[in-house]
C-alpha cells in the first residue's frame, strides 16, 4: 500500500507519550486469552476437517509453511524490540502482547501443517535485523510497523491461493489481527493509524 | 501521486473506463489531453520511487541486503533465478532458467505460482500493470550485493 496521504498530527501529548491514544488498560483486557484460543480452536477444527476431507493440497501446505516462516521471524523481531531496552510502558506491554499473537499464529500454522501431513519449518538460528538502526522507541515502533504492514500484504497475497476455503478464512483472520497491530503501531508513532480504505 | 485504486477497480472496470475516457479525449482536445493526462499515464516512464512503495508489500519476506523467508534482492538485475548462495530455493525456482530482467520479473510477479508452479513464494502477485512496471524498475535499480 502506498501512503499517499499526509499523516495527521497526533493530539498534543507529552513528547514521551508516543501518541498512544487508547486508554492504557484496554490493551490487555480486551484480548483475553479465552477469546483468542476459542477462535483458534474453531479455526483449527476447520483445518482438521479440511485434512479429513483432504480438499487441502500440498500447495496449501506450502503456503502455510511460508507464512509460518514469516511469523517465526516476527516473533524474533518483537523479542529484539522487547529486549532492546528502548521500549517503555505501555508500549512495551503492547509489543509483548503482539508477540504473543504472532506466537499463537505460528502455533496454529505449525499444527495445521502437521495435521495436513507436512513438516513445519523451524525458526532460523539467527535473523538479520537492522539493530544498528534501532536507537529510540520510535525506531523500534517503526520497524515493527513495517513488518506488520508487510505481513498484511503477505496474507492478502496468500488468501486467494488456498484451495481449501477454511484455510483461506483462517489466513484472513490472521490478516485482520496483523492489520490491527499495524494500525495501533502507527497510532503510537503519531501517524494516521488507518491511512487508506483498502490494504494492498 | 499514484492514482488510487480499489481491489475492484484494479481488476475490473476501472482501468478500462480510464482508457475509454482517454480515447474520448483523443480527438479535438488532443493537445490539452496529453498535458492533462501525463501524471496519470501508464505509458509514462517507469517510476522506481513509486516502485519502492509497492515493494513494501514484499517486506514480510524480503530485504534488499539479506535473506529472510525469501532471498535478498540486491544485485537482482541479470542474476540467474534461484542462484543466491546459501538460500534454500525450491527446485521449481532453480529449474526456471530465468535470468532476472524486465520481462522475466514482469511475468513472474504477475502470477508467481502460475508462472513457476511449485515456488515457495506463495504470493498472489501484483496484478496492476503500472504498479508492476514501477516495482520492476525499482528491483532492477538495486545495487549489487556487498561483501559477505
mmCIF file of C-alpha atoms in Angstrom:
data_model
loop_
_atom_site.group_PDB
_atom_site.id
_atom_site.type_symbol
_atom_site.label_atom_id
_atom_site.label_comp_id
_atom_site.label_asym_id
_atom_site.label_seq_id
_atom_site.Cartn_x
_atom_site.Cartn_y
_atom_site.Cartn_z
ATOM 1 C CA UNK A 1 0.000 0.000 0.000
ATOM 2 C CA UNK A 2 1.208 3.448 -0.714
ATOM 3 C CA UNK A 3 0.957 6.025 1.999
ATOM 4 C CA UNK A 4 -0.130 8.825 -0.217
ATOM 5 C CA UNK A 5 -1.961 10.789 2.429
ATOM 6 C CA UNK A 6 -0.178 13.069 4.799
ATOM 7 C CA UNK A 7 -0.146 11.727 8.291
ATOM 8 C CA UNK A 8 -2.314 13.738 10.574
ATOM 9 C CA UNK A 9 -0.860 15.228 13.681
ATOM 10 C CA UNK A 10 -1.387 13.339 16.855
ATOM 11 C CA UNK A 11 -3.218 15.338 19.512
ATOM 12 C CA UNK A 12 -0.763 17.215 21.672
ATOM 13 C CA UNK A 13 0.726 14.786 24.074
ATOM 14 C CA UNK A 14 3.890 14.849 26.085
ATOM 15 C CA UNK A 15 6.777 14.036 23.766
ATOM 16 C CA UNK A 16 7.476 10.761 25.518
ATOM 17 C CA UNK A 17 3.928 9.587 25.231
ATOM 18 C CA UNK A 18 4.169 8.456 21.619
ATOM 19 C CA UNK A 19 0.587 9.206 20.830
ATOM 20 C CA UNK A 20 -0.894 6.111 22.372
ATOM 21 C CA UNK A 21 -4.366 7.473 22.477
ATOM 22 C CA UNK A 22 -6.154 4.377 23.685
ATOM 23 C CA UNK A 23 -6.802 4.084 27.397
ATOM 24 C CA UNK A 24 -3.934 2.037 28.676
ATOM 25 C CA UNK A 25 -5.772 -0.682 30.414
ATOM 26 C CA UNK A 26 -7.824 -1.539 27.350
ATOM 27 C CA UNK A 27 -4.832 -3.181 25.663
ATOM 28 C CA UNK A 28 -4.560 -6.193 27.780
ATOM 29 C CA UNK A 29 -8.138 -6.607 28.866
ATOM 30 C CA UNK A 30 -9.933 -6.761 25.540
ATOM 31 C CA UNK A 31 -7.883 -9.528 24.043
ATOM 32 C CA UNK A 32 -8.407 -12.174 26.691
ATOM 33 C CA UNK A 33 -6.701 -15.496 26.140
ATOM 34 C CA UNK A 34 -10.064 -17.215 26.257
ATOM 35 C CA UNK A 35 -11.489 -15.393 23.271
ATOM 36 C CA UNK A 36 -8.374 -15.924 21.211
ATOM 37 C CA UNK A 37 -7.915 -19.561 21.930
ATOM 38 C CA UNK A 38 -11.591 -20.217 21.267
ATOM 39 C CA UNK A 39 -11.185 -18.632 17.865
ATOM 40 C CA UNK A 40 -8.021 -20.592 17.284
ATOM 41 C CA UNK A 41 -9.709 -23.824 18.206
ATOM 42 C CA UNK A 42 -12.563 -23.055 15.835
ATOM 43 C CA UNK A 43 -10.113 -22.382 13.044
ATOM 44 C CA UNK A 44 -8.119 -25.454 13.726
ATOM 45 C CA UNK A 45 -11.308 -27.513 13.772
ATOM 46 C CA UNK A 46 -11.916 -26.187 10.291
ATOM 47 C CA UNK A 47 -8.416 -27.161 9.304
ATOM 48 C CA UNK A 48 -8.755 -30.640 10.702
ATOM 49 C CA UNK A 49 -11.960 -31.222 8.811
ATOM 50 C CA UNK A 50 -10.071 -29.924 5.814
ATOM 51 C CA UNK A 51 -7.408 -32.535 6.416
ATOM 52 C CA UNK A 52 -10.012 -35.266 6.737
ATOM 53 C CA UNK A 53 -11.892 -34.119 3.648
ATOM 54 C CA UNK A 54 -8.494 -33.588 2.027
ATOM 55 C CA UNK A 55 -9.572 -30.625 -0.045
ATOM 56 C CA UNK A 56 -6.309 -29.032 1.055
ATOM 57 C CA UNK A 57 -3.317 -29.715 -1.155
ATOM 58 C CA UNK A 58 0.427 -29.850 -0.943
ATOM 59 C CA UNK A 59 0.294 -26.313 -2.347
ATOM 60 C CA UNK A 60 -1.777 -25.242 0.677
ATOM 61 C CA UNK A 61 0.831 -26.746 2.986
ATOM 62 C CA UNK A 62 3.490 -24.746 1.186
ATOM 63 C CA UNK A 63 1.513 -21.514 1.697
ATOM 64 C CA UNK A 64 1.109 -22.288 5.401
ATOM 65 C CA UNK A 65 4.799 -23.031 5.758
ATOM 66 C CA UNK A 66 5.877 -19.790 4.078
ATOM 67 C CA UNK A 67 3.520 -17.888 6.389
ATOM 68 C CA UNK A 68 4.923 -19.810 9.359
ATOM 69 C CA UNK A 69 8.456 -18.746 8.408
ATOM 70 C CA UNK A 70 7.398 -15.101 8.415
ATOM 71 C CA UNK A 71 5.577 -15.453 11.761
ATOM 72 C CA UNK A 72 8.642 -17.026 13.359
ATOM 73 C CA UNK A 73 10.705 -14.090 12.179
ATOM 74 C CA UNK A 74 8.141 -11.652 13.593
ATOM 75 C CA UNK A 75 8.339 -13.384 16.991
ATOM 76 C CA UNK A 76 12.115 -12.978 16.943
ATOM 77 C CA UNK A 77 11.791 -9.347 15.847
ATOM 78 C CA UNK A 78 9.483 -8.489 18.747
ATOM 79 C CA UNK A 79 11.930 -10.240 21.047
ATOM 80 C CA UNK A 80 14.667 -7.918 19.827
ATOM 81 C CA UNK A 81 12.339 -4.968 20.355
ATOM 82 C CA UNK A 82 11.315 -6.059 23.836
ATOM 83 C CA UNK A 83 14.915 -6.688 24.889
ATOM 84 C CA UNK A 84 16.256 -3.500 23.340
ATOM 85 C CA UNK A 85 15.610 -1.513 26.495
ATOM 86 C CA UNK A 86 14.174 1.185 24.235
ATOM 87 C CA UNK A 87 10.500 0.441 24.870
ATOM 88 C CA UNK A 88 8.723 1.946 27.843
ATOM 89 C CA UNK A 89 5.366 1.005 29.202
ATOM 90 C CA UNK A 90 2.691 0.936 27.871
ATOM 91 C CA UNK A 91 4.423 0.418 24.525
ATOM 92 C CA UNK A 92 6.432 -2.451 25.929
ATOM 93 C CA UNK A 93 3.255 -4.255 27.024
ATOM 94 C CA UNK A 94 1.879 -3.761 23.584
ATOM 95 C CA UNK A 95 4.944 -5.284 21.949
ATOM 96 C CA UNK A 96 4.785 -8.281 24.262
ATOM 97 C CA UNK A 97 1.103 -8.728 23.549
ATOM 98 C CA UNK A 98 1.622 -8.533 19.783
ATOM 99 C CA UNK A 99 4.460 -11.006 20.016
ATOM 100 C CA UNK A 100 2.021 -13.300 21.840
ATOM 101 C CA UNK A 101 -0.381 -13.061 18.910
ATOM 102 C CA UNK A 102 2.384 -13.996 16.486
ATOM 103 C CA UNK A 103 3.195 -16.982 18.677
ATOM 104 C CA UNK A 104 -0.432 -18.049 18.508
ATOM 105 C CA UNK A 105 -0.414 -17.643 14.725
ATOM 106 C CA UNK A 106 2.771 -19.674 14.455
ATOM 107 C CA UNK A 107 1.422 -22.437 16.712
ATOM 108 C CA UNK A 108 -1.760 -22.680 14.703
ATOM 109 C CA UNK A 109 0.090 -22.694 11.375
ATOM 110 C CA UNK A 110 2.524 -25.359 12.553
ATOM 111 C CA UNK A 111 -0.274 -27.550 13.905
ATOM 112 C CA UNK A 112 -2.193 -27.212 10.691
ATOM 113 C CA UNK A 113 0.838 -28.088 8.565
ATOM 114 C CA UNK A 114 1.293 -31.180 10.704
ATOM 115 C CA UNK A 115 -2.373 -32.142 10.524
ATOM 116 C CA UNK A 116 -2.093 -31.982 6.742
ATOM 117 C CA UNK A 117 0.874 -34.331 6.783
ATOM 118 C CA UNK A 118 3.551 -31.677 6.235
ATOM 119 C CA UNK A 119 6.635 -30.737 8.221
ATOM 120 C CA UNK A 120 6.504 -27.264 9.723
ATOM 121 C CA UNK A 121 9.550 -25.082 9.044
ATOM 122 C CA UNK A 122 11.726 -24.255 12.044
ATOM 123 C CA UNK A 123 12.775 -20.820 13.173
ATOM 124 C CA UNK A 124 16.143 -19.750 11.781
ATOM 125 C CA UNK A 125 19.040 -19.817 14.191
ATOM 126 C CA UNK A 126 19.755 -16.169 13.529
ATOM 127 C CA UNK A 127 17.926 -13.328 11.857
ATOM 128 C CA UNK A 128 19.418 -10.201 10.341
ATOM 129 C CA UNK A 129 17.554 -7.331 11.938
ATOM 130 C CA UNK A 130 18.591 -3.720 11.443
ATOM 131 C CA UNK A 131 19.583 -3.463 15.110
ATOM 132 C CA UNK A 132 22.154 -0.749 14.454
ATOM 133 C CA UNK A 133 19.305 1.429 13.205
ATOM 134 C CA UNK A 134 17.190 0.970 16.335
ATOM 135 C CA UNK A 135 18.137 3.805 18.645
ATOM 136 C CA UNK A 136 14.848 5.004 20.052
ATOM 137 C CA UNK A 137 11.413 3.734 20.920
ATOM 138 C CA UNK A 138 10.088 5.223 17.695
ATOM 139 C CA UNK A 139 12.720 3.371 15.662
ATOM 140 C CA UNK A 140 11.530 0.110 17.174
ATOM 141 C CA UNK A 141 7.888 1.006 16.616
ATOM 142 C CA UNK A 142 8.612 1.967 13.013
ATOM 143 C CA UNK A 143 10.470 -1.281 12.437
ATOM 144 C CA UNK A 144 7.577 -3.287 13.899
ATOM 145 C CA UNK A 145 5.022 -1.293 11.909
ATOM 146 C CA UNK A 146 6.899 -2.107 8.697
ATOM 147 C CA UNK A 147 6.885 -5.805 9.487
ATOM 148 C CA UNK A 148 3.181 -5.774 10.314
ATOM 149 C CA UNK A 149 2.364 -3.875 7.158
ATOM 150 C CA UNK A 150 4.339 -6.426 5.168
ATOM 151 C CA UNK A 151 2.545 -9.241 6.964
ATOM 152 C CA UNK A 152 -0.838 -7.810 5.996
ATOM 153 C CA UNK A 153 0.274 -7.751 2.346
ATOM 154 C CA UNK A 154 1.691 -11.250 2.555
ATOM 155 C CA UNK A 155 -1.530 -12.704 3.973
ATOM 156 C CA UNK A 156 -3.541 -10.750 1.437
ATOM 157 C CA UNK A 157 -1.412 -12.356 -1.246
ATOM 158 C CA UNK A 158 -1.960 -15.794 0.286
ATOM 159 C CA UNK A 159 -5.718 -15.756 0.847
ATOM 160 C CA UNK A 160 -6.692 -16.183 -2.828
ATOM 161 C CA UNK A 161 -4.190 -19.004 -3.323
ATOM 162 C CA UNK A 162 -5.618 -21.537 -0.879
ATOM 163 C CA UNK A 163 -7.531 -24.396 -2.422
ATOM 164 C CA UNK A 164 -9.232 -25.010 0.899
ATOM 165 C CA UNK A 165 -11.582 -22.206 1.844
ATOM 166 C CA UNK A 166 -11.337 -22.864 5.577
ATOM 167 C CA UNK A 167 -7.618 -22.230 5.332
ATOM 168 C CA UNK A 168 -8.268 -19.040 3.360
ATOM 169 C CA UNK A 169 -10.607 -17.973 6.145
ATOM 170 C CA UNK A 170 -8.033 -18.743 8.823
ATOM 171 C CA UNK A 171 -5.437 -16.714 6.897
ATOM 172 C CA UNK A 172 -7.887 -13.814 6.589
ATOM 173 C CA UNK A 173 -8.454 -13.989 10.327
ATOM 174 C CA UNK A 174 -4.718 -13.612 10.913
ATOM 175 C CA UNK A 175 -4.590 -10.802 8.336
ATOM 176 C CA UNK A 176 -7.151 -8.878 10.388
ATOM 177 C CA UNK A 177 -5.054 -9.248 13.508
ATOM 178 C CA UNK A 178 -1.884 -8.051 11.756
ATOM 179 C CA UNK A 179 -3.780 -5.073 10.356
ATOM 180 C CA UNK A 180 -4.842 -4.101 13.869
ATOM 181 C CA UNK A 181 -1.224 -4.318 15.017
ATOM 182 C CA UNK A 182 -0.143 -2.128 12.139
ATOM 183 C CA UNK A 183 -2.800 0.495 12.912
ATOM 184 C CA UNK A 184 -2.014 0.625 16.627
ATOM 185 C CA UNK A 185 1.722 0.906 15.947
ATOM 186 C CA UNK A 186 1.107 3.767 13.532
ATOM 187 C CA UNK A 187 -1.063 5.388 16.137
ATOM 188 C CA UNK A 188 1.697 5.016 18.696
ATOM 189 C CA UNK A 189 4.033 6.730 16.232
ATOM 190 C CA UNK A 190 1.628 9.651 15.966
ATOM 191 C CA UNK A 191 0.763 8.727 12.383
ATOM 192 C CA UNK A 192 -2.659 8.374 10.854
ATOM 193 C CA UNK A 193 -3.483 4.889 12.158
ATOM 194 C CA UNK A 194 -5.599 3.874 9.177
ATOM 195 C CA UNK A 195 -4.279 5.806 6.184
ATOM 196 C CA UNK A 196 -6.210 4.016 3.449
ATOM 197 C CA UNK A 197 -9.561 2.330 2.859
ATOM 198 C CA UNK A 198 -8.007 -0.767 1.267
ATOM 199 C CA UNK A 199 -4.907 -2.666 2.227
ATOM 200 C CA UNK A 200 -2.729 -3.967 -0.599
ATOM 201 C CA UNK B 1 0.806 10.991 -6.718
ATOM 202 C CA UNK B 2 -0.209 7.496 -7.816
ATOM 203 C CA UNK B 3 -3.843 7.050 -8.791
ATOM 204 C CA UNK B 4 -5.917 5.498 -6.052
ATOM 205 C CA UNK B 5 -7.034 2.001 -6.803
ATOM 206 C CA UNK B 6 -9.570 -0.242 -5.207
ATOM 207 C CA UNK B 7 -9.395 -4.028 -5.201
ATOM 208 C CA UNK B 8 -12.312 -3.966 -7.621
ATOM 209 C CA UNK B 9 -11.094 -1.146 -9.816
ATOM 210 C CA UNK B 10 -7.705 -2.715 -10.330
ATOM 211 C CA UNK B 11 -9.171 -5.999 -11.544
ATOM 212 C CA UNK B 12 -12.402 -4.793 -13.078
ATOM 213 C CA UNK B 13 -13.808 -1.836 -14.964
ATOM 214 C CA UNK B 14 -11.615 0.914 -13.529
ATOM 215 C CA UNK B 15 -8.639 0.884 -15.853
ATOM 216 C CA UNK B 16 -10.784 0.184 -18.925
ATOM 217 C CA UNK B 17 -13.036 3.074 -18.105
ATOM 218 C CA UNK B 18 -9.920 5.212 -17.858
ATOM 219 C CA UNK B 19 -8.805 4.052 -21.283
ATOM 220 C CA UNK B 20 -12.196 4.874 -22.772
ATOM 221 C CA UNK B 21 -12.001 8.287 -21.211
ATOM 222 C CA UNK B 22 -8.574 8.843 -22.712
ATOM 223 C CA UNK B 23 -9.841 7.778 -26.131
ATOM 224 C CA UNK B 24 -12.723 10.218 -25.872
ATOM 225 C CA UNK B 25 -10.232 12.992 -25.234
ATOM 226 C CA UNK B 26 -8.034 11.948 -28.119
ATOM 227 C CA UNK B 27 -9.927 13.945 -30.772
ATOM 228 C CA UNK B 28 -10.330 17.701 -30.706
ATOM 229 C CA UNK B 29 -8.618 18.250 -27.397
ATOM 230 C CA UNK B 30 -5.605 16.057 -28.022
ATOM 231 C CA UNK B 31 -3.001 18.601 -27.039
ATOM 232 C CA UNK B 32 -4.756 19.573 -23.843
ATOM 233 C CA UNK B 33 -5.400 15.910 -23.049
ATOM 234 C CA UNK B 34 -1.757 14.982 -23.371
ATOM 235 C CA UNK B 35 -0.783 17.663 -20.914
ATOM 236 C CA UNK B 36 -3.586 16.779 -18.509
ATOM 237 C CA UNK B 37 -3.053 13.036 -18.679
ATOM 238 C CA UNK B 38 0.717 12.914 -18.271
ATOM 239 C CA UNK B 39 0.856 12.444 -14.497
ATOM 240 C CA UNK B 40 -1.577 9.524 -14.534
ATOM 241 C CA UNK B 41 -0.462 7.887 -17.772
ATOM 242 C CA UNK B 42 0.534 4.230 -17.762
ATOM 243 C CA UNK B 43 2.743 4.958 -20.756
ATOM 244 C CA UNK B 44 4.907 7.374 -18.765
ATOM 245 C CA UNK B 45 8.434 6.370 -17.807
ATOM 246 C CA UNK B 46 8.675 3.778 -15.028
ATOM 247 C CA UNK B 47 8.838 5.339 -11.581
ATOM 248 C CA UNK B 48 11.192 3.411 -9.294
ATOM 249 C CA UNK B 49 10.284 5.668 -6.354
ATOM 250 C CA UNK B 50 6.697 4.524 -6.651
ATOM 251 C CA UNK B 51 8.050 1.000 -7.116
ATOM 252 C CA UNK B 52 9.815 1.301 -3.766
ATOM 253 C CA UNK B 53 6.440 1.996 -2.142
ATOM 254 C CA UNK B 54 4.966 -1.066 -3.838
ATOM 255 C CA UNK B 55 7.951 -3.018 -2.504
ATOM 256 C CA UNK B 56 6.511 -2.517 0.998
ATOM 257 C CA UNK B 57 4.254 -5.458 0.104
ATOM 258 C CA UNK B 58 7.275 -7.691 -0.176
ATOM 259 C CA UNK B 59 8.743 -6.742 3.204
ATOM 260 C CA UNK B 60 7.207 -9.611 5.155
ATOM 261 C CA UNK B 61 9.578 -11.935 3.333
ATOM 262 C CA UNK B 62 12.317 -9.973 1.574
ATOM 263 C CA UNK B 63 15.014 -7.444 2.294
ATOM 264 C CA UNK B 64 17.442 -5.866 -0.119
ATOM 265 C CA UNK B 65 20.616 -6.796 1.713
ATOM 266 C CA UNK B 66 19.927 -10.108 3.443
ATOM 267 C CA UNK B 67 17.995 -13.343 3.112
ATOM 268 C CA UNK B 68 14.774 -13.748 5.061
ATOM 269 C CA UNK B 69 11.859 -16.041 4.206
ATOM 270 C CA UNK B 70 12.746 -15.043 0.650
ATOM 271 C CA UNK B 71 16.180 -14.304 -0.845
ATOM 272 C CA UNK B 72 17.841 -10.891 -0.800
ATOM 273 C CA UNK B 73 17.161 -8.657 -3.759
ATOM 274 C CA UNK B 74 20.438 -6.786 -4.098
ATOM 275 C CA UNK B 75 22.066 -7.394 -7.462
ATOM 276 C CA UNK B 76 18.886 -8.872 -8.900
ATOM 277 C CA UNK B 77 19.445 -7.403 -12.348
ATOM 278 C CA UNK B 78 20.977 -10.048 -14.592
ATOM 279 C CA UNK B 79 21.046 -12.685 -11.836
ATOM 280 C CA UNK B 80 20.047 -16.270 -12.569
ATOM 281 C CA UNK B 81 16.811 -17.195 -10.793
ATOM 282 C CA UNK B 82 17.463 -19.296 -7.727
ATOM 283 C CA UNK B 83 21.178 -18.564 -7.596
ATOM 284 C CA UNK B 84 21.774 -16.630 -4.353
ATOM 285 C CA UNK B 85 24.323 -18.768 -2.480
ATOM 286 C CA UNK B 86 23.122 -20.000 0.897
ATOM 287 C CA UNK B 87 19.433 -19.525 0.211
ATOM 288 C CA UNK B 88 17.295 -22.649 0.054
ATOM 289 C CA UNK B 89 15.255 -22.255 -3.109
ATOM 290 C CA UNK B 90 12.555 -24.577 -4.338
ATOM 291 C CA UNK B 91 13.532 -26.947 -7.131
ATOM 292 C CA UNK B 92 10.879 -25.185 -9.197
ATOM 293 C CA UNK B 93 12.660 -21.816 -8.922
ATOM 294 C CA UNK B 94 16.063 -23.285 -9.687
ATOM 295 C CA UNK B 95 14.675 -25.018 -12.757
ATOM 296 C CA UNK B 96 13.162 -21.922 -14.372
ATOM 297 C CA UNK B 97 16.302 -20.964 -16.247
ATOM 298 C CA UNK B 98 15.204 -17.335 -15.852
ATOM 299 C CA UNK B 99 17.671 -14.511 -15.847
ATOM 300 C CA UNK B 100 16.071 -11.654 -13.954
ATOM 301 C CA UNK B 101 15.320 -8.746 -16.240
ATOM 302 C CA UNK B 102 12.351 -6.543 -17.023
ATOM 303 C CA UNK B 103 10.456 -9.253 -18.906
ATOM 304 C CA UNK B 104 11.064 -12.180 -16.567
ATOM 305 C CA UNK B 105 10.335 -10.124 -13.455
ATOM 306 C CA UNK B 106 7.168 -8.769 -15.007
ATOM 307 C CA UNK B 107 5.994 -12.278 -15.859
ATOM 308 C CA UNK B 108 6.899 -13.804 -12.505
ATOM 309 C CA UNK B 109 5.412 -11.003 -10.418
ATOM 310 C CA UNK B 110 2.125 -11.074 -12.347
ATOM 311 C CA UNK B 111 1.395 -14.566 -11.073
ATOM 312 C CA UNK B 112 4.272 -16.208 -9.200
ATOM 313 C CA UNK B 113 2.618 -19.609 -8.742
ATOM 314 C CA UNK B 114 1.140 -19.631 -12.223
ATOM 315 C CA UNK B 115 4.496 -18.876 -13.844
ATOM 316 C CA UNK B 116 6.628 -21.008 -11.503
ATOM 317 C CA UNK B 117 4.339 -23.784 -10.218
ATOM 318 C CA UNK B 118 5.784 -25.173 -7.010
ATOM 319 C CA UNK B 119 7.565 -21.977 -5.993
ATOM 320 C CA UNK B 120 7.605 -21.329 -2.258
ATOM 321 C CA UNK B 121 6.870 -17.676 -2.919
ATOM 322 C CA UNK B 122 3.211 -18.237 -2.138
ATOM 323 C CA UNK B 123 2.046 -14.762 -3.074
ATOM 324 C CA UNK B 124 -0.758 -13.902 -5.468
ATOM 325 C CA UNK B 125 1.265 -11.333 -7.376
ATOM 326 C CA UNK B 126 0.974 -7.711 -8.455
ATOM 327 C CA UNK B 127 -1.922 -7.599 -10.889
ATOM 328 C CA UNK B 128 -1.807 -3.911 -11.775
ATOM 329 C CA UNK B 129 0.473 -3.340 -14.771
ATOM 330 C CA UNK B 130 1.612 0.116 -13.720
ATOM 331 C CA UNK B 131 2.393 -0.932 -10.170
ATOM 332 C CA UNK B 132 4.301 -3.910 -11.543
ATOM 333 C CA UNK B 133 6.232 -1.806 -14.046
ATOM 334 C CA UNK B 134 7.333 0.593 -11.312
ATOM 335 C CA UNK B 135 8.152 -2.231 -8.922
ATOM 336 C CA UNK B 136 10.278 -3.949 -11.556
ATOM 337 C CA UNK B 137 12.075 -0.654 -12.259
ATOM 338 C CA UNK B 138 12.848 -0.414 -8.550
ATOM 339 C CA UNK B 139 14.069 -4.021 -8.345
ATOM 340 C CA UNK B 140 16.347 -3.515 -11.350
ATOM 341 C CA UNK B 141 17.792 -0.389 -9.746
ATOM 342 C CA UNK B 142 19.018 -2.220 -6.645
ATOM 343 C CA UNK B 143 22.768 -2.142 -6.109
ATOM 344 C CA UNK B 144 24.959 -5.247 -6.268
ATOM 345 C CA UNK B 145 25.228 -7.197 -3.017
ATOM 346 C CA UNK B 146 28.017 -6.025 -0.735
ATOM 347 C CA UNK B 147 30.723 -8.333 0.569
ATOM 348 C CA UNK B 148 29.542 -11.041 2.895
#
